[in-house]
CSV table of C-alpha atoms in Angstrom, one decimal:
chain,number,residue,atom,x,y,z
A,1,MET,CA,18.7,-17.5,-18.8
A,2,THR,CA,21.7,-19.8,-19.5
A,3,SER,CA,23.3,-21.3,-16.4
A,4,PRO,CA,26.8,-20.0,-16.0
A,5,ARG,CA,29.7,-22.6,-16.2
A,6,ARG,CA,30.5,-23.7,-12.7
A,7,ALA,CA,33.4,-25.5,-11.1
A,8,PRO,CA,32.6,-29.0,-9.7
A,9,SER,CA,30.4,-28.4,-6.7
A,10,ALA,CA,30.4,-29.9,-3.2
A,11,PHE,CA,27.1,-31.6,-4.0
A,12,ALA,CA,28.6,-33.2,-7.2
A,13,ALA,CA,31.4,-34.6,-5.1
A,14,ARG,CA,29.1,-35.9,-2.4
A,15,SER,CA,26.5,-37.4,-4.7
A,16,GLY,CA,29.3,-39.2,-6.5
A,17,GLU,CA,29.9,-41.2,-3.3
A,18,LEU,CA,26.3,-42.5,-3.2
A,19,PRO,CA,25.4,-45.9,-4.7
A,20,ARG,CA,23.6,-45.4,-8.0
A,21,GLU,CA,20.8,-47.9,-7.1
A,22,LEU,CA,19.7,-45.6,-4.3
A,23,ALA,CA,18.0,-43.5,-7.0
A,24,THR,CA,15.7,-46.4,-7.8
A,25,VAL,CA,14.7,-46.6,-4.1
A,26,MET,CA,14.1,-42.8,-3.9
A,27,ARG,CA,11.9,-42.2,-7.0
A,28,PRO,CA,8.7,-43.9,-5.8
A,29,GLU,CA,8.9,-41.7,-2.7
A,30,LEU,CA,8.9,-38.4,-4.6
A,31,PRO,CA,5.1,-37.7,-4.9
A,32,SER,CA,4.3,-38.2,-1.2
A,33,LEU,CA,7.6,-36.5,-0.3
A,34,LEU,CA,6.6,-33.4,-2.2
A,35,LYS,CA,3.2,-33.3,-0.5
A,36,GLU,CA,4.8,-33.6,2.9
A,37,MET,CA,7.3,-30.9,2.2
A,38,ALA,CA,4.6,-28.5,1.0
A,39,GLY,CA,2.4,-29.2,4.1
A,40,GLU,CA,5.3,-28.5,6.5
A,41,ILE,CA,6.4,-25.4,4.6
A,42,VAL,CA,2.9,-23.9,4.8
A,43,ALA,CA,2.6,-24.7,8.4
A,44,ALA,CA,5.9,-23.0,9.3
A,45,ILE,CA,5.6,-20.1,6.9
A,46,PRO,CA,2.0,-18.9,6.6
A,47,GLU,CA,3.0,-16.4,3.9
A,48,TYR,CA,3.6,-19.2,1.5
A,49,ARG,CA,0.1,-20.7,1.9
A,50,GLU,CA,-1.3,-18.6,-1.0
A,51,LEU,CA,1.6,-19.6,-3.2
A,52,LEU,CA,1.2,-23.3,-2.6
A,53,GLU,CA,-2.6,-23.3,-2.5
A,54,GLY,CA,-3.5,-20.3,-4.7
A,55,PRO,CA,-3.5,-19.6,-8.5
A,56,MET,CA,0.3,-20.0,-8.8
A,57,ALA,CA,0.4,-23.3,-6.9
A,58,ARG,CA,1.0,-25.4,-10.0
A,59,VAL,CA,4.0,-23.4,-11.1
A,60,ILE,CA,5.5,-23.4,-7.6
A,61,ARG,CA,5.0,-27.1,-7.2
A,62,VAL,CA,6.6,-27.8,-10.5
A,63,GLY,CA,9.6,-25.8,-9.3
A,64,ILE,CA,9.8,-27.9,-6.1
A,65,GLU,CA,9.4,-31.1,-8.1
A,66,GLN,CA,12.3,-30.0,-10.4
A,67,ASN,CA,14.5,-29.4,-7.4
A,68,ILE,CA,13.8,-32.8,-5.9
A,69,ALA,CA,14.0,-34.7,-9.2
A,70,THR,CA,17.4,-33.1,-10.0
A,71,PHE,CA,18.8,-34.4,-6.7
A,72,VAL,CA,17.7,-37.9,-7.6
A,73,ASP,CA,18.9,-37.6,-11.2
A,74,HIS,CA,22.3,-36.7,-9.9
A,75,VAL,CA,22.4,-39.7,-7.6
A,76,ALA,CA,21.7,-41.9,-10.6
A,77,ALA,CA,24.1,-39.9,-12.9
A,78,PRO,CA,26.4,-37.3,-11.3
A,79,THR,CA,27.0,-35.6,-14.6
A,80,ALA,CA,23.3,-35.0,-15.3
A,81,THR,CA,22.4,-31.4,-16.3
A,82,THR,CA,21.0,-29.0,-13.7
A,83,ALA,CA,20.0,-26.2,-16.1
A,84,LEU,CA,16.2,-26.4,-15.4
A,85,ARG,CA,16.8,-26.5,-11.6
A,86,ASP,CA,19.2,-23.6,-11.8
A,87,GLU,CA,16.8,-21.4,-13.7
A,88,MET,CA,13.9,-22.3,-11.3
A,89,CYS,CA,15.9,-21.5,-8.2
A,90,ARG,CA,16.9,-18.1,-9.7
A,91,ARG,CA,13.2,-17.4,-10.4
A,92,PHE,CA,12.4,-18.2,-6.8
A,93,GLY,CA,14.9,-15.6,-5.7
A,94,ARG,CA,13.7,-13.0,-8.2
A,95,PHE,CA,10.1,-13.6,-7.1
A,96,GLU,CA,11.1,-12.9,-3.4
A,97,ALA,CA,12.7,-9.6,-4.5
A,98,TYR,CA,9.7,-8.5,-6.5
A,99,GLU,CA,7.4,-9.3,-3.6
A,100,GLY,CA,9.5,-7.1,-1.3
A,101,ARG,CA,10.8,-9.9,0.9
A,102,SER,CA,14.3,-10.8,2.0
A,103,LEU,CA,15.6,-14.3,1.3
A,104,ASP,CA,15.1,-15.5,4.8
A,105,MET,CA,11.7,-17.2,4.2
A,106,LEU,CA,12.9,-18.9,1.1
A,107,GLN,CA,16.0,-20.2,2.9
A,108,ASP,CA,13.7,-21.4,5.7
A,109,ALA,CA,11.6,-23.3,3.1
A,110,TYR,CA,14.8,-24.9,1.8
A,111,ARG,CA,15.8,-25.9,5.3
A,112,ILE,CA,12.4,-27.4,6.1
A,113,GLY,CA,12.5,-29.4,2.8
A,114,CYS,CA,15.9,-30.7,3.7
A,115,GLN,CA,14.6,-31.8,7.2
A,116,VAL,CA,11.6,-33.6,5.7
A,117,ALA,CA,13.9,-35.4,3.1
A,118,LEU,CA,16.3,-36.5,5.9
A,119,ARG,CA,13.4,-37.8,7.9
A,120,ARG,CA,12.1,-39.8,4.9
A,121,ALA,CA,15.6,-41.1,4.2
A,122,ARG,CA,15.8,-42.6,7.7
A,123,ALA,CA,12.4,-44.3,7.2
A,124,VAL,CA,13.4,-45.6,3.8
A,125,GLY,CA,16.8,-46.7,5.2
A,126,ARG,CA,15.1,-48.8,7.9
A,127,ARG,CA,12.8,-50.4,5.3
A,128,TYR,CA,15.6,-51.3,2.9
A,129,ASN,CA,18.3,-51.9,5.6
A,130,LEU,CA,20.6,-49.2,4.3
A,131,SER,CA,23.9,-48.8,6.1
A,132,ALA,CA,24.7,-46.0,8.4
A,133,THR,CA,27.5,-45.1,6.0
A,134,VAL,CA,25.1,-44.6,3.1
A,135,LEU,CA,22.7,-42.6,5.2
A,136,MET,CA,25.5,-40.3,6.4
A,137,ALA,CA,26.7,-39.8,2.8
A,138,PHE,CA,23.1,-39.1,1.8
A,139,ALA,CA,22.8,-36.4,4.5
A,140,ASP,CA,26.1,-34.8,3.4
A,141,ALA,CA,25.0,-34.7,-0.2
A,142,LEU,CA,21.6,-33.3,0.8
A,143,PHE,CA,23.1,-30.4,2.8
A,144,ALA,CA,25.5,-29.6,0.0
A,145,TYR,CA,22.5,-29.6,-2.4
A,146,MET,CA,20.5,-27.2,-0.2
A,147,GLY,CA,23.5,-24.9,-0.2
A,148,GLU,CA,23.4,-24.8,-4.0
A,149,LEU,CA,19.7,-24.0,-4.1
A,150,ALA,CA,20.2,-21.1,-1.7
A,151,GLU,CA,23.1,-19.7,-3.7
A,152,LEU,CA,21.2,-19.9,-7.0
A,153,SER,CA,18.2,-18.2,-5.4
A,154,ARG,CA,20.5,-15.5,-4.1
A,155,GLU,CA,21.9,-14.9,-7.6
A,156,GLY,CA,18.3,-14.3,-8.9
A,157,TYR,CA,17.5,-12.2,-6.0
A,158,LEU,CA,20.5,-9.9,-6.4
A,159,GLN,CA,19.8,-9.6,-10.1
A,160,ALA,CA,16.2,-8.6,-9.5
A,161,MET,CA,17.2,-6.0,-6.9
A,162,ALA,CA,19.7,-4.5,-9.4
A,163,GLU,CA,16.9,-4.3,-12.0
A,164,LEU,CA,14.6,-2.6,-9.6
A,165,GLY,CA,16.9,0.4,-9.3
A,166,GLU,CA,18.1,2.3,-6.3
A,167,GLU,CA,17.8,-0.3,-3.6
A,168,PRO,CA,17.0,1.7,-0.4
A,169,ASP,CA,14.3,3.9,-2.0
A,170,ASN,CA,12.8,1.0,-3.8
A,171,ARG,CA,12.4,-1.1,-0.7
A,172,ARG,CA,10.7,1.8,1.1
A,173,ARG,CA,8.4,2.5,-1.9
A,174,ARG,CA,7.4,-1.2,-2.1
A,175,LEU,CA,6.8,-1.1,1.7
A,176,LEU,CA,4.6,1.9,1.3
A,177,ARG,CA,2.6,0.3,-1.5
A,178,ARG,CA,2.2,-2.9,0.6
A,179,ILE,CA,0.9,-0.8,3.6
A,180,LEU,CA,-1.7,0.9,1.3
A,181,THR,CA,-3.1,-2.5,0.4
A,182,GLY,CA,-4.5,-2.7,3.9
A,183,THR,CA,-2.3,-5.5,5.0
A,184,SER,CA,-2.3,-5.8,8.8
A,185,ALA,CA,0.8,-4.8,10.6
A,186,ALA,CA,0.7,-8.3,12.2
A,187,ASN,CA,1.3,-9.8,8.8
A,188,GLY,CA,4.8,-11.4,8.7
A,189,THR,CA,5.5,-10.2,5.1
A,190,LEU,CA,4.9,-6.6,6.0
A,191,THR,CA,7.0,-6.9,9.2
A,192,GLU,CA,9.8,-8.5,7.2
A,193,LEU,CA,9.7,-5.9,4.5
A,194,ALA,CA,9.8,-3.1,7.1
A,195,GLU,CA,12.8,-4.7,8.7
A,196,HIS,CA,14.5,-5.1,5.3
A,197,ALA,CA,13.9,-1.4,4.7
A,198,SER,CA,15.1,-0.4,8.2
A,199,TRP,CA,11.8,1.2,9.0
A,200,PRO,CA,10.1,0.5,12.4
A,201,LEU,CA,6.4,-0.2,11.9
A,202,PRO,CA,4.3,2.5,13.7
A,203,ARG,CA,0.9,2.0,15.3
A,204,GLU,CA,-0.5,5.1,13.5
A,205,VAL,CA,0.3,6.9,10.3
A,206,THR,CA,-0.7,10.1,8.5
A,207,LEU,CA,-0.8,10.2,4.7
A,208,VAL,CA,-0.2,13.2,2.5
A,209,ALA,CA,-1.5,13.6,-1.1
A,210,LEU,CA,0.4,15.7,-3.6
A,211,ARG,CA,-0.7,17.3,-6.8
A,212,PRO,CA,0.6,15.3,-9.7
A,213,GLY,CA,3.9,16.8,-10.9
A,214,ASP,CA,4.8,18.4,-7.6
A,215,ARG,CA,7.9,17.3,-5.8
A,216,PRO,CA,8.8,18.0,-2.1
A,217,ARG,CA,12.3,18.8,-1.2
A,218,ARG,CA,13.6,15.4,-0.3
A,219,THR,CA,16.5,16.8,1.8
A,220,ALA,CA,13.9,18.6,4.0
A,221,LEU,CA,11.8,15.5,4.6
A,222,GLU,CA,12.6,13.6,7.8
A,223,ARG,CA,14.3,10.2,7.4
A,224,ASP,CA,11.3,8.1,8.5
A,225,VAL,CA,8.9,9.6,5.9
A,226,LEU,CA,8.0,7.1,3.2
A,227,VAL,CA,7.7,8.6,-0.3
A,228,ASP,CA,6.1,7.4,-3.6
A,229,LEU,CA,6.6,10.1,-6.2
A,230,ALA,CA,6.5,7.5,-9.1
A,231,ALA,CA,2.8,6.9,-8.6
A,232,PRO,CA,0.3,8.7,-10.9
A,233,GLU,CA,-0.9,10.5,-7.7
A,234,PRO,CA,2.2,11.0,-5.6
A,235,HIS,CA,2.0,10.7,-1.8
A,236,LEU,CA,3.9,10.5,1.4
A,237,LEU,CA,3.5,8.6,4.6
A,238,VAL,CA,4.4,10.2,7.9
A,239,PRO,CA,4.6,7.8,10.9
A,240,GLY,CA,2.4,8.8,13.8
A,241,ARG,CA,0.5,12.0,14.4
A,242,LEU,CA,1.8,15.4,13.3
A,243,ASP,CA,3.0,17.4,16.3
A,244,ASP,CA,4.0,21.1,15.9
A,245,ASP,CA,7.6,20.2,15.0
A,246,ARG,CA,6.6,17.5,12.5
A,247,ARG,CA,4.0,19.8,10.9
A,248,ALA,CA,6.5,22.6,10.5
A,249,ALA,CA,9.1,20.3,8.9
A,250,LEU,CA,6.5,18.9,6.6
A,251,HIS,CA,5.3,22.4,5.5
A,252,ASP,CA,9.0,23.3,4.9
A,253,ALA,CA,9.5,20.3,2.6
A,254,LEU,CA,6.3,21.0,0.7
A,255,GLU,CA,7.1,24.6,-0.1
A,256,GLY,CA,5.9,25.3,-3.6
A,257,CYS,CA,3.7,22.2,-3.7
A,258,ARG,CA,-0.1,21.8,-3.5
A,259,ALA,CA,-0.8,19.1,-0.9
A,260,ALA,CA,-3.4,17.8,1.5
A,261,ILE,CA,-2.7,16.1,4.8
A,262,GLY,CA,-5.0,13.2,5.6
A,263,LEU,CA,-6.3,12.1,9.0
A,264,THR,CA,-4.2,10.0,11.3
A,265,THR,CA,-5.3,6.4,11.3
A,266,PRO,CA,-4.1,3.0,12.5
A,267,LEU,CA,-1.5,1.5,10.2
A,268,ALA,CA,-3.9,-1.0,8.7
A,269,GLU,CA,-6.3,1.8,7.6
A,270,ALA,CA,-3.6,3.9,5.9
A,271,ALA,CA,-5.5,3.8,2.6
A,272,HIS,CA,-8.4,5.7,4.2
A,273,SER,CA,-6.1,8.5,5.2
A,274,LEU,CA,-4.8,8.8,1.7
A,275,ARG,CA,-8.3,8.7,0.2
A,276,TRP,CA,-9.5,11.5,2.4
A,277,ALA,CA,-6.3,13.6,1.6
A,278,ARG,CA,-6.9,13.1,-2.2
A,279,HIS,CA,-10.5,14.1,-1.8
A,280,LEU,CA,-9.6,17.2,0.1
A,281,LEU,CA,-7.0,18.1,-2.5
A,282,ALA,CA,-9.7,17.9,-5.2
A,283,LEU,CA,-12.1,20.0,-3.2
A,284,ALA,CA,-9.4,22.6,-2.7
A,285,GLU,CA,-8.6,22.7,-6.4
A,286,SER,CA,-12.2,23.1,-7.3
A,287,GLY,CA,-12.7,26.0,-4.8
A,288,VAL,CA,-15.1,24.2,-2.5
A,289,VAL,CA,-12.6,24.7,0.4
A,290,PRO,CA,-10.0,27.5,0.6
A,291,ASP,CA,-7.2,26.7,-1.8
A,292,ARG,CA,-4.1,26.8,0.5
A,293,PRO,CA,-0.7,25.3,-0.5
A,294,VAL,CA,-1.2,22.7,2.2
A,295,ALA,CA,-4.7,21.8,3.3
A,296,SER,CA,-5.5,19.6,6.3
A,297,CYS,CA,-8.4,17.1,6.6
A,298,ASP,CA,-8.8,17.8,10.3
A,299,GLU,CA,-9.9,21.3,9.5
A,300,HIS,CA,-12.5,20.2,6.9
A,301,LEU,CA,-14.2,17.2,8.4
A,302,VAL,CA,-17.8,18.4,7.7
A,303,GLN,CA,-17.0,19.2,4.1
A,304,LEU,CA,-15.3,15.8,3.6
A,305,TRP,CA,-18.4,14.0,5.0
A,306,LEU,CA,-21.0,16.0,3.2
A,307,LEU,CA,-19.2,15.8,-0.2
A,308,GLY,CA,-17.9,12.2,0.2
A,309,ASP,CA,-20.1,11.2,-2.7
A,310,LEU,CA,-21.2,14.0,-5.1
A,311,THR,CA,-23.6,11.8,-6.9
A,312,LEU,CA,-25.4,11.1,-3.6
A,313,VAL,CA,-25.4,14.8,-2.9
A,314,ARG,CA,-27.3,15.4,-6.1
A,315,GLN,CA,-29.7,12.6,-5.3
A,316,MET,CA,-30.3,14.1,-1.8
A,317,ALA,CA,-30.9,17.6,-3.2
A,318,GLY,CA,-33.4,16.2,-5.7
A,319,ARG,CA,-35.2,14.3,-3.0
A,320,TYR,CA,-35.3,16.8,-0.1
A,321,LEU,CA,-35.4,20.0,-2.1
A,322,GLY,CA,-37.8,18.6,-4.7
A,323,PRO,CA,-40.8,20.8,-3.5
A,324,LEU,CA,-39.0,23.8,-5.1
A,325,ALA,CA,-38.3,22.1,-8.5
A,326,GLY,CA,-41.1,23.8,-10.3
A,327,MET,CA,-39.8,27.3,-9.6
A,328,THR,CA,-37.4,29.4,-11.6
A,329,PRO,CA,-33.7,29.1,-10.9
A,330,ALA,CA,-33.7,32.6,-9.4
A,331,GLN,CA,-36.6,31.8,-7.1
A,332,GLN,CA,-35.0,28.5,-6.1
A,333,HIS,CA,-31.8,30.3,-5.2
A,334,ARG,CA,-33.5,32.9,-3.0
A,335,LEU,CA,-35.7,30.3,-1.2
A,336,ILE,CA,-32.9,27.8,-0.7
A,337,ASP,CA,-30.6,30.5,0.7
A,338,THR,CA,-33.4,31.7,3.1
A,339,LEU,CA,-34.2,28.1,4.2
A,340,ARG,CA,-30.5,27.2,4.8
A,341,ILE,CA,-30.0,30.2,7.0
A,342,TRP,CA,-33.2,29.7,8.9
A,343,LEU,CA,-32.4,26.0,9.5
A,344,THR,CA,-28.9,26.9,10.6
A,345,THR,CA,-29.8,29.7,13.0
A,346,ARG,CA,-33.5,29.2,13.8
A,347,GLY,CA,-33.5,33.0,14.0
A,348,THR,CA,-36.3,35.5,13.8
A,349,ALA,CA,-37.3,37.2,10.5
A,350,ALA,CA,-35.2,40.2,11.4
A,351,GLU,CA,-32.1,38.0,12.2
A,352,VAL,CA,-32.4,36.0,9.0
A,353,ALA,CA,-33.0,39.2,7.0
A,354,ALA,CA,-29.8,40.8,8.5
A,355,GLN,CA,-27.8,37.8,7.2
A,356,LEU,CA,-29.4,37.9,3.8
A,357,GLY,CA,-29.3,41.7,3.5
A,358,VAL,CA,-33.0,42.0,2.8
A,359,HIS,CA,-36.1,43.4,4.5
A,360,PRO,CA,-37.7,41.3,7.3
A,361,GLN,CA,-41.0,41.4,5.4
A,362,THR,CA,-39.2,39.7,2.5
A,363,VAL,CA,-38.1,36.9,4.8
A,364,ARG,CA,-41.6,36.5,6.2
A,365,TYR,CA,-43.0,36.2,2.7
A,366,ARG,CA,-40.4,33.6,1.6
A,367,MET,CA,-41.0,31.6,4.7
A,368,ARG,CA,-44.7,31.4,3.9
A,369,LEU,CA,-43.9,30.1,0.4
A,370,LEU,CA,-41.5,27.5,2.0
A,371,ASP,CA,-44.2,26.5,4.4
A,372,ARG,CA,-46.6,25.9,1.5
A,373,ALA,CA,-44.0,24.0,-0.4
A,374,PHE,CA,-42.5,21.7,2.3
A,375,GLY,CA,-45.4,21.3,4.7
A,376,ASP,CA,-44.7,18.6,7.2
A,377,GLN,CA,-41.2,17.9,5.9
A,378,LEU,CA,-39.8,20.6,8.0
A,379,ALA,CA,-41.7,19.5,11.1
A,380,ASP,CA,-40.3,16.0,11.1
A,381,PRO,CA,-36.9,15.9,12.9
A,382,GLU,CA,-35.3,13.3,10.6
A,383,GLN,CA,-36.5,14.9,7.4
A,384,ARG,CA,-35.6,18.4,8.6
A,385,PHE,CA,-32.1,17.1,9.4
A,386,ALA,CA,-31.8,15.5,6.0
A,387,THR,CA,-33.0,18.7,4.3
A,388,GLU,CA,-30.4,20.7,6.2
A,389,VAL,CA,-27.7,18.2,5.1
A,390,ALA,CA,-28.8,18.5,1.5
A,391,LEU,CA,-28.8,22.3,1.7
A,392,ARG,CA,-25.3,22.5,3.2
A,393,ALA,CA,-23.9,20.1,0.7
A,394,LEU,CA,-25.6,21.9,-2.2
A,395,HIS,CA,-24.3,25.2,-0.8
A,396,LEU,CA,-20.7,23.9,-0.8
A,397,THR,CA,-20.9,22.6,-4.4
A,398,THR,CA,-23.0,25.1,-6.2
A,399,GLY,CA,-23.5,28.0,-3.7
A,400,GLY,CA,-27.2,27.1,-3.6
A,401,THR,CA,-27.9,28.4,-7.1
A,402,GLY,CA,-30.5,25.7,-7.8
A,403,ILE,CA,-31.5,22.1,-7.6
A,404,PRO,CA,-29.5,19.7,-9.8
A,405,THR,CA,-31.6,18.5,-12.7
A,406,ASP,CA,-29.9,15.1,-12.8
A,407,GLY,CA,-30.8,14.1,-9.3
A,408,ALA,CA,-33.6,11.9,-8.0
A,409,GLU,CA,-37.0,12.5,-9.5
A,410,HIS,CA,-39.1,15.1,-7.8
A,411,ARG,CA,-41.7,13.6,-5.5
A,412,PRO,CA,-45.1,15.4,-4.9
A,413,SER,CA,-44.9,18.1,-2.3
A,414,PRO,CA,-46.2,17.1,1.1
A,415,THR,CA,-49.5,18.5,2.3
A,416,ARG,CA,-49.8,21.8,4.1
A,417,GLY,CA,-47.7,22.2,7.3
A,418,SER,CA,-49.0,20.8,10.5
A,419,ALA,CA,-49.8,22.9,13.6
A,420,ALA,CA,-46.4,21.9,15.0
A,421,ALA,CA,-44.6,23.2,11.9
A,422,ARG,CA,-46.5,26.4,11.9
A,423,THR,CA,-45.9,26.9,15.6
A,424,GLY,CA,-42.2,26.2,15.2
A,425,ARG,CA,-41.9,29.0,12.6
A,426,ARG,CA,-44.3,31.5,14.2
A,427,ALA,CA,-41.6,34.1,14.6
A,428,ALA,CA,-41.0,34.0,10.9
A,429,ARG,CA,-44.6,33.9,9.6
A,430,PRO,CA,-45.5,36.7,7.2
A,431,ALA,CA,-48.1,39.3,7.7
A,432,GLY,CA,-49.3,38.8,4.2
A,433,PRO,CA,-48.0,38.8,0.6
A,434,LYS,CA,-49.2,42.3,0.0
A,435,ASP,CA,-46.8,43.6,2.6
A,436,ALA,CA,-43.6,42.2,1.1
A,437,PRO,CA,-41.8,42.2,-2.2
A,438,GLY,CA,-41.8,39.1,-4.4
A,439,PRO,CA,-39.7,36.0,-3.5
């Protein structure tokens, strides 16, 4: 970017009043001065620590060096060019805009640098017996120079903000994206960005996932709802919990959309709320849960837990339902259905039969086959619980039609059931295979 032609600045006038030989005194101080400035800036503005100590540290330090060197160059030659300094300061301003910050921190950094330079000038003045007049002229020139740096950075900042588009929405969209990175609400950058967007940081938030392509009625959304419709998976953030009025207003704004409302979480855990909402939206679209226009995670906690990892569901089904792997799909379906209902209800053969719509003798026969297949697995509380979890998850994903073939390898069936297992199922034990139809 070419630096625009400027009228003679206050700094140019002030620097012209300084003795040229002062530059010779100042140059040896620059390396240690830069180090001291960086240390005090980081101590006062923790958000800048990553910039001055992270991957971009070299670029940032070169910029600071350029700013300091240009000041000294102008003391030696008031007509020296400032093009590199001007471009670097504009870049600093642009960077602040893209990071979603105001110019306050950058201006504070300039002020701290100016204070460090003045402190050093006093020490150098004592060492070289510089007059009070020279030191006062130096201070005037330094403050004028800091004003130029701030104005150049402001130019870059405003240009970047114009490039980013509609300013208020953009600020809020960047705020929402920063929140979803998991940044703590105590982080100064997040707090500053929220103030810049005129959005008070809440303690809790509720995220809403939208089907790609769907758009809520913006005029119906309450003012404090953050919106990111430009993301591949659009979403909203609602401050706090959803009371009846808030929920009604949200449903009104989402008319005609497919959406899922996440669980309310602390602000720092907002990404979890969005993840759960997106997962529920996928489950609704696949038919695992009722496909309503607006689904709510708090109504489907068990499904979200059981189906949080479908690959693990297949592994569990293969592990805990493996004893049935050698049967036909039709036999697997009948026995899995019977076992699921029995584990859920612990009912008698007649009660299980009533739910399945079969004869009680059929249930007794199936239970005998299950007893042979699973043995002690259904007597052990932990394995019985794991088996029930696998059955429930399998029922949600496939309707219990069979054991996934790409799950864990089938382990050998346990030995015949123990006395405890047989006693626990005494009410459902069959009279004998000859008295009942096939499984």
